[in-house]
PDB file of C-alpha atoms and ligand atoms in Angstrom:
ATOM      1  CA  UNK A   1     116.871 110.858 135.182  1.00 76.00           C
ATOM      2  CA  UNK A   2     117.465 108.533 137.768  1.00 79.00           C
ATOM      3  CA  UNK A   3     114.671 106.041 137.283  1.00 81.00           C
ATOM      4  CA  UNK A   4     116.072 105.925 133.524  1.00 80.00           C
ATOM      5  CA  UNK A   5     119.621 104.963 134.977  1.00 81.00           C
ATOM      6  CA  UNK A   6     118.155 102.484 137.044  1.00 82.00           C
ATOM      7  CA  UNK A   7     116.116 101.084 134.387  1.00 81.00           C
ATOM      8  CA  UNK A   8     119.003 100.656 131.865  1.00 79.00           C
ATOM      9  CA  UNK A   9     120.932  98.906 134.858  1.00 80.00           C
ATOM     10  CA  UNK A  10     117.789  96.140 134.995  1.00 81.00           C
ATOM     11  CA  UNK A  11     116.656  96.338 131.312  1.00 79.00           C
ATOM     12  CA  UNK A  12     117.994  92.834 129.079  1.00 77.00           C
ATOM     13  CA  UNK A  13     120.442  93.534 126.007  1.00 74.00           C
ATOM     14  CA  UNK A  14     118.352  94.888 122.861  1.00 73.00           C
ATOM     15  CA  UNK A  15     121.155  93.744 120.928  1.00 74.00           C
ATOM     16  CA  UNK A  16     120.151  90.852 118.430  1.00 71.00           C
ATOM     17  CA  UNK A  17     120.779  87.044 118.509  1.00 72.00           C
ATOM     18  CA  UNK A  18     123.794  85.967 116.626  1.00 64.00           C
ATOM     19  CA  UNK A  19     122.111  84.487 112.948  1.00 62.00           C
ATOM     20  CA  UNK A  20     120.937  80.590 113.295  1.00 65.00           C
ATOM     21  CA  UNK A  21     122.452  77.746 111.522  1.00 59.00           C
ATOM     22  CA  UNK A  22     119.717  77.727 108.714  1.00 63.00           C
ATOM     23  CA  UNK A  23     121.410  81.789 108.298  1.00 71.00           C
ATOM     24  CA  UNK A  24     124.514  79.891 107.213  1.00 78.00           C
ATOM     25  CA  UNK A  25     122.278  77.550 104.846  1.00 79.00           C
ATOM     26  CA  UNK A  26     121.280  80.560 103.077  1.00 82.00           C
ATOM     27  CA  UNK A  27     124.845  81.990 102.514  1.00 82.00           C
ATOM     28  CA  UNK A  28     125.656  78.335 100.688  1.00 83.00           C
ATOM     29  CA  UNK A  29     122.830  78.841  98.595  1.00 82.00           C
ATOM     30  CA  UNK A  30     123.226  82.509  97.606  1.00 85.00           C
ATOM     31  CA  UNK A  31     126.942  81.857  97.019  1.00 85.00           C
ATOM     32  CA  UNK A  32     125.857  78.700  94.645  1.00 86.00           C
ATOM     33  CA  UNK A  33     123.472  81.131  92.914  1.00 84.00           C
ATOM     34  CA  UNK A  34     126.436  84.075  92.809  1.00 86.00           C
ATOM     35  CA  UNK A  35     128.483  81.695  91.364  1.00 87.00           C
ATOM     36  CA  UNK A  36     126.178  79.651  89.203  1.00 84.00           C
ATOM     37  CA  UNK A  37     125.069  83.111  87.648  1.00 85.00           C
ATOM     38  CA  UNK A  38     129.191  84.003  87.134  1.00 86.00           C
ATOM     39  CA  UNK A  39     129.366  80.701  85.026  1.00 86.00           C
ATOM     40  CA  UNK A  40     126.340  81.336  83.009  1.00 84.00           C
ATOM     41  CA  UNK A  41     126.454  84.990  82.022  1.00 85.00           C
ATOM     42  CA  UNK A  42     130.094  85.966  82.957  1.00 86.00           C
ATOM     43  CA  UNK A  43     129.015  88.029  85.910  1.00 88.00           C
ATOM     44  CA  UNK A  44     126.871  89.040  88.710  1.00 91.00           C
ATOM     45  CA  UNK A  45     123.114  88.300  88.181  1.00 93.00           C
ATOM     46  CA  UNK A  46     121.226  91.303  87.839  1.00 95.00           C
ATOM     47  CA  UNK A  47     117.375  91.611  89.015  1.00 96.00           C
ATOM     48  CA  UNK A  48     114.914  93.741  88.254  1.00 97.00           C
ATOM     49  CA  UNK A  49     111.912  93.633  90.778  1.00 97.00           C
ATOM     50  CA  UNK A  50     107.829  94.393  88.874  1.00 97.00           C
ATOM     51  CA  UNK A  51     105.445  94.957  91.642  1.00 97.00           C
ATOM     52  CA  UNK A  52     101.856  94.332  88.957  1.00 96.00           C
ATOM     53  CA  UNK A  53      99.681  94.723  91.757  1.00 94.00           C
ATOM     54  CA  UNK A  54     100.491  92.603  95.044  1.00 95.00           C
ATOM     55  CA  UNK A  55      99.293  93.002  98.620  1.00 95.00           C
ATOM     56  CA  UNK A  56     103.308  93.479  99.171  1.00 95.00           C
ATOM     57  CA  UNK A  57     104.183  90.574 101.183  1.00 95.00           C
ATOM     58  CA  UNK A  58     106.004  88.889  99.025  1.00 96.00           C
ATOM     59  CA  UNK A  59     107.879  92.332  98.366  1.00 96.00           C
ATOM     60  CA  UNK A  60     108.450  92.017 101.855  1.00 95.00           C
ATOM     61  CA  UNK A  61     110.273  88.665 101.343  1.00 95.00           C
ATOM     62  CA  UNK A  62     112.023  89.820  98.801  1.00 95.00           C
ATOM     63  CA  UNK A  63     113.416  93.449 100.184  1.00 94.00           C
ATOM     64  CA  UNK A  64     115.041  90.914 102.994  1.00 93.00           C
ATOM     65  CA  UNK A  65     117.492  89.457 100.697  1.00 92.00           C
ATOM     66  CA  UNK A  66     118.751  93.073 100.894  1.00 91.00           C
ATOM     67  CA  UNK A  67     118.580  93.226 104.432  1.00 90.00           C
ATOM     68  CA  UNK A  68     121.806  93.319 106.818  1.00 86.00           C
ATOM     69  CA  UNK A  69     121.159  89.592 107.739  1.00 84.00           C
ATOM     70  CA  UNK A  70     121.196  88.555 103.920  1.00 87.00           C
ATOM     71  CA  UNK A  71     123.175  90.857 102.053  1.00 89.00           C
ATOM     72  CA  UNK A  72     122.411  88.825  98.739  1.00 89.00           C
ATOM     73  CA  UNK A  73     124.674  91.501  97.145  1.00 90.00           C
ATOM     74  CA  UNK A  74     127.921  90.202  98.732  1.00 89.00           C
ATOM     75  CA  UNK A  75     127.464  87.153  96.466  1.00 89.00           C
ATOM     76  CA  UNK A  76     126.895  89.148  93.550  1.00 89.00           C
ATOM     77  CA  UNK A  77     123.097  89.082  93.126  1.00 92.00           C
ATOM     78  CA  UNK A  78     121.907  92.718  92.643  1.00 93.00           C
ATOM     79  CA  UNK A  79     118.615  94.399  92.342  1.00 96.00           C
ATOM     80  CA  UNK A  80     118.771  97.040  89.700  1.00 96.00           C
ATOM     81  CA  UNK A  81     116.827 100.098  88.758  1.00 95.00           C
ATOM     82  CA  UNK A  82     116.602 100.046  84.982  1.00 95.00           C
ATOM     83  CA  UNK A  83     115.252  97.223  83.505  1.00 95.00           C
ATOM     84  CA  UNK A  84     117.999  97.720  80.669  1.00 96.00           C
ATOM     85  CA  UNK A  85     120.415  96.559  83.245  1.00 95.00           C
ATOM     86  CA  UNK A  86     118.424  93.416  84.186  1.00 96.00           C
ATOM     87  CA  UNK A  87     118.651  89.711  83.342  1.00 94.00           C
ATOM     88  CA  UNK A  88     116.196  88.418  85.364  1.00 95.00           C
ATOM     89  CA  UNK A  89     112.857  89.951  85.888  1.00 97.00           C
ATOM     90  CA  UNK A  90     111.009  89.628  89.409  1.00 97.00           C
ATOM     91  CA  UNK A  91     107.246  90.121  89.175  1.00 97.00           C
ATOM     92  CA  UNK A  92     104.836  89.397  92.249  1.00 97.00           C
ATOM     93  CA  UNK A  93     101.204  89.590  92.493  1.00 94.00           C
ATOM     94  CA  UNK A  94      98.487  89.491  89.905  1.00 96.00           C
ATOM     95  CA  UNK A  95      98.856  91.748  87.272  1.00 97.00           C
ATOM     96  CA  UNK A  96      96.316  94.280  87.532  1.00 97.00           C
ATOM     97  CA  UNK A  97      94.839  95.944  84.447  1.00 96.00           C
ATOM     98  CA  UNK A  98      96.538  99.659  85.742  1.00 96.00           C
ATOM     99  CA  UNK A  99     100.207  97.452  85.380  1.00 96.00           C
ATOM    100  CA  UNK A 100      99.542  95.588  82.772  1.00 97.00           C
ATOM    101  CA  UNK A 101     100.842  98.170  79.723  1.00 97.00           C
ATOM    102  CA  UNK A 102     104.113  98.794  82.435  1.00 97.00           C
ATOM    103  CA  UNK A 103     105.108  95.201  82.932  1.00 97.00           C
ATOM    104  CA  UNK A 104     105.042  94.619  79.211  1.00 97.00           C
ATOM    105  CA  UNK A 105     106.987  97.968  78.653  1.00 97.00           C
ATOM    106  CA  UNK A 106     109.778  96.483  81.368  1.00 97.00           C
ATOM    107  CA  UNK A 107     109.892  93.157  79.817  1.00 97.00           C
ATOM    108  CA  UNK A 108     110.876  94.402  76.442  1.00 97.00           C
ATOM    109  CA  UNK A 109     112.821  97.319  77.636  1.00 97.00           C
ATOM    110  CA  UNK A 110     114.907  94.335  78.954  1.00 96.00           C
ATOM    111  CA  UNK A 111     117.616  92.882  76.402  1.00 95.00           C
ATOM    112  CA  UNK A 112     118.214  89.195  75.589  1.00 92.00           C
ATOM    113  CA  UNK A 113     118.857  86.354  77.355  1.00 91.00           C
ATOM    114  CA  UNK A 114     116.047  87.228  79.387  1.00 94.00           C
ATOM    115  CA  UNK A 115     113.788  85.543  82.047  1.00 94.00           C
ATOM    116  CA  UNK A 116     110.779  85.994  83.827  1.00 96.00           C
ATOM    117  CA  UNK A 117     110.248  84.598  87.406  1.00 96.00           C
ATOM    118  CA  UNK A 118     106.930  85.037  88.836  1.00 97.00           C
ATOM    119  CA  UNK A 119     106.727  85.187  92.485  1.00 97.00           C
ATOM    120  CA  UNK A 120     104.019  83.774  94.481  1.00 96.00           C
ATOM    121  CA  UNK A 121     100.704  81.974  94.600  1.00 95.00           C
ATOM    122  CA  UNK A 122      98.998  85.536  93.065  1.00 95.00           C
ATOM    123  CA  UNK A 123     101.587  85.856  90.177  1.00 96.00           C
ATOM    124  CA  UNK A 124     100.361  82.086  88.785  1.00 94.00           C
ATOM    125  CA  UNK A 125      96.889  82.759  88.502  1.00 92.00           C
ATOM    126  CA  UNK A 126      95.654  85.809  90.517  1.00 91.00           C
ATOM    127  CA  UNK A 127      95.564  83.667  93.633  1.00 90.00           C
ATOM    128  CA  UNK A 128      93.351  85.259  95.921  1.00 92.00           C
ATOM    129  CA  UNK A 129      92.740  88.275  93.402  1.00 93.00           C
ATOM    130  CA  UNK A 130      91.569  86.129  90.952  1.00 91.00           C
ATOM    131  CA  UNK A 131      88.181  87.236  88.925  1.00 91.00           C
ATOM    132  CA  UNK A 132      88.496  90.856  90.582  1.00 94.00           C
ATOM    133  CA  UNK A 133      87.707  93.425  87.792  1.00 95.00           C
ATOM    134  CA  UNK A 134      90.976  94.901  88.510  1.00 95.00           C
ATOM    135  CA  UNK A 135      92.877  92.048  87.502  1.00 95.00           C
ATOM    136  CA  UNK A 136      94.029  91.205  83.898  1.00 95.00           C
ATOM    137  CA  UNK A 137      95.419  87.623  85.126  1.00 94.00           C
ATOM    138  CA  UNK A 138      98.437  85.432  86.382  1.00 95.00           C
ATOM    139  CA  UNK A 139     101.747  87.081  85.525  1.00 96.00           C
ATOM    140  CA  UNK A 140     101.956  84.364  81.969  1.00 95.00           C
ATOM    141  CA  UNK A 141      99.048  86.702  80.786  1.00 95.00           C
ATOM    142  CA  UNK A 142     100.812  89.756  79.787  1.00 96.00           C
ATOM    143  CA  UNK A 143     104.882  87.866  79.403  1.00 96.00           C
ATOM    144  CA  UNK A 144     105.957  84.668  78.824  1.00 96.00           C
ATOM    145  CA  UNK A 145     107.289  83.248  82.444  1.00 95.00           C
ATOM    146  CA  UNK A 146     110.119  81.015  83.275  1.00 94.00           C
ATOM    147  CA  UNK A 147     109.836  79.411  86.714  1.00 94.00           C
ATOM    148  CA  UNK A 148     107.032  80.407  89.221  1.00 96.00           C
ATOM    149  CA  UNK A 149     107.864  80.217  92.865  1.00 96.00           C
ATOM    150  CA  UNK A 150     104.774  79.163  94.822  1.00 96.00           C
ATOM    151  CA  UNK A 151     104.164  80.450  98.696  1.00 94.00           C
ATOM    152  CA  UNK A 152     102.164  83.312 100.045  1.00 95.00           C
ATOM    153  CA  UNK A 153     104.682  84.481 100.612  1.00 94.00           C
ATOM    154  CA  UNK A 154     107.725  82.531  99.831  1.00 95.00           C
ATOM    155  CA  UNK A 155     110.402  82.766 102.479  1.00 93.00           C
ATOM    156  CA  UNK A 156     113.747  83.996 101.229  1.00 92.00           C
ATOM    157  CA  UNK A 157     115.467  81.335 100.881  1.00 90.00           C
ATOM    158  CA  UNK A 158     112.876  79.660  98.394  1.00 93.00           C
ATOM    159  CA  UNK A 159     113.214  82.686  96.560  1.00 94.00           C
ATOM    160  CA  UNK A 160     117.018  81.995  96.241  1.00 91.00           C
ATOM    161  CA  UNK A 161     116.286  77.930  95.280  1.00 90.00           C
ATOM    162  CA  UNK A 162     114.191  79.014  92.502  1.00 90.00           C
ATOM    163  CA  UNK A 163     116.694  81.376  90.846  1.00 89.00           C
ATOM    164  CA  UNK A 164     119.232  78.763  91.483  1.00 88.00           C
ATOM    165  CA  UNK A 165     117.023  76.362  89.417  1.00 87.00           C
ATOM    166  CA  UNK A 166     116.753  78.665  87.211  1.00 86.00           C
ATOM    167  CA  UNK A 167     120.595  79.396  86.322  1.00 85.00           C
ATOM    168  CA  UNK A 168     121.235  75.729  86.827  1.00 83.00           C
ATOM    169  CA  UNK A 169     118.859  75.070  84.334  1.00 77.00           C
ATOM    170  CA  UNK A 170     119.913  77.504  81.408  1.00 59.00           C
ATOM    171  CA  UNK A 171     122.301  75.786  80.483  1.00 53.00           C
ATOM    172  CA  UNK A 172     123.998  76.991  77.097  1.00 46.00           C
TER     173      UNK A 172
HETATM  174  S1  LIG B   1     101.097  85.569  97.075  1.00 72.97           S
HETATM  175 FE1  LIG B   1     100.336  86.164  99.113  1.00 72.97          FE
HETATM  176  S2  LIG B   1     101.886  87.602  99.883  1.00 72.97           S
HETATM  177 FE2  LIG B   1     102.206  87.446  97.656  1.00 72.97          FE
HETATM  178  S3  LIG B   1     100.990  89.129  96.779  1.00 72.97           S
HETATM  179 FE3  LIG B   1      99.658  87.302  96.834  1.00 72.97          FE
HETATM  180  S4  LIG B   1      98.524  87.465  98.756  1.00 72.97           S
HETATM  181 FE4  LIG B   1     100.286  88.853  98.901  1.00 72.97          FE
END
């Protein structure tokens, strides 16, 4: 008991760093998105994230805009469970042949005006995944895509650009 006093006398803070300026970068752009979204549909942008058969990093870049430092949600960008909910549909990683029949099934489960955004260097083409015999293709195989966001994995706040583009650019 006493060497653990003494150690939390000598031990640094574990609490974390205060966010860094590019943090407040981000906010701009999710708040441009939340609002660019507002103007085009009338309300909050609505996501609905595919996983068709990625190594999960870029899930991993995309559960942070969730996270406590980027709280995408404050802005009004929310993930949602039903695709029947959705406006925009996330999909990362090649589409294997197992996901194939379920990523079609989400894409017309969702109603119109729809889009598709594939995300990462595996959702264009299979990336690295390419010619396995698991793999029916790029995400444009089995639904028609939108925008593709290169990276492996895109950071978060490329994620964000590319859904800005997006809303900036469907215009009607
Ligand atoms: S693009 Fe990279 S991080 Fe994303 S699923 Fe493919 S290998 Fe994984």
């Amino acid at each position: 008991m006493r060497k653990l006093l003494f150690e939390s006398l000598i031990k640094p803070v574990l609490t974390e760093a205060p966010p860094l300026a590019a943090d407040s970068a981000m906010e701009e752009l999710a708040g441009t998105l939340g609002r660019e979204a507002r103007r085009r549909l009338g309300r909050s942008l609505s996501i609905r994230e595919v996983d068709a058969g990625s190594c999960n990093g870029c899930e991993l870049e995309i559960h942070a805009l969730n996270n406590a430092f980027y709280d995408v949600e404050r802005f009004g960008i929310r993930f949602v469970a039903s695709p029947r909910h959705a406006d925009v549909l996330l999909v990362t990683g090649p589409v294997t042949k197992n996901m194939a029949v379920a990523l079609k099934r989400t894409y017309d489960a969702m109603p119109a005006p729809k889009w598709v955004v594939a995300v990462g260097d595996c959702a264009l083409d299979g990336g690295c995944f390419a010619g396995s015999y698991a793999v029916a293709g790029g995400v444009s195989a089995v639904v028609p895509v939108d925008l593709h966001i290169p990276g492996c994995p895109p950071r978060p706040i490329e994620i964000l650009s590319g859904l800005l583009a997006l809303m900036s650019e469907t215009n009607a």
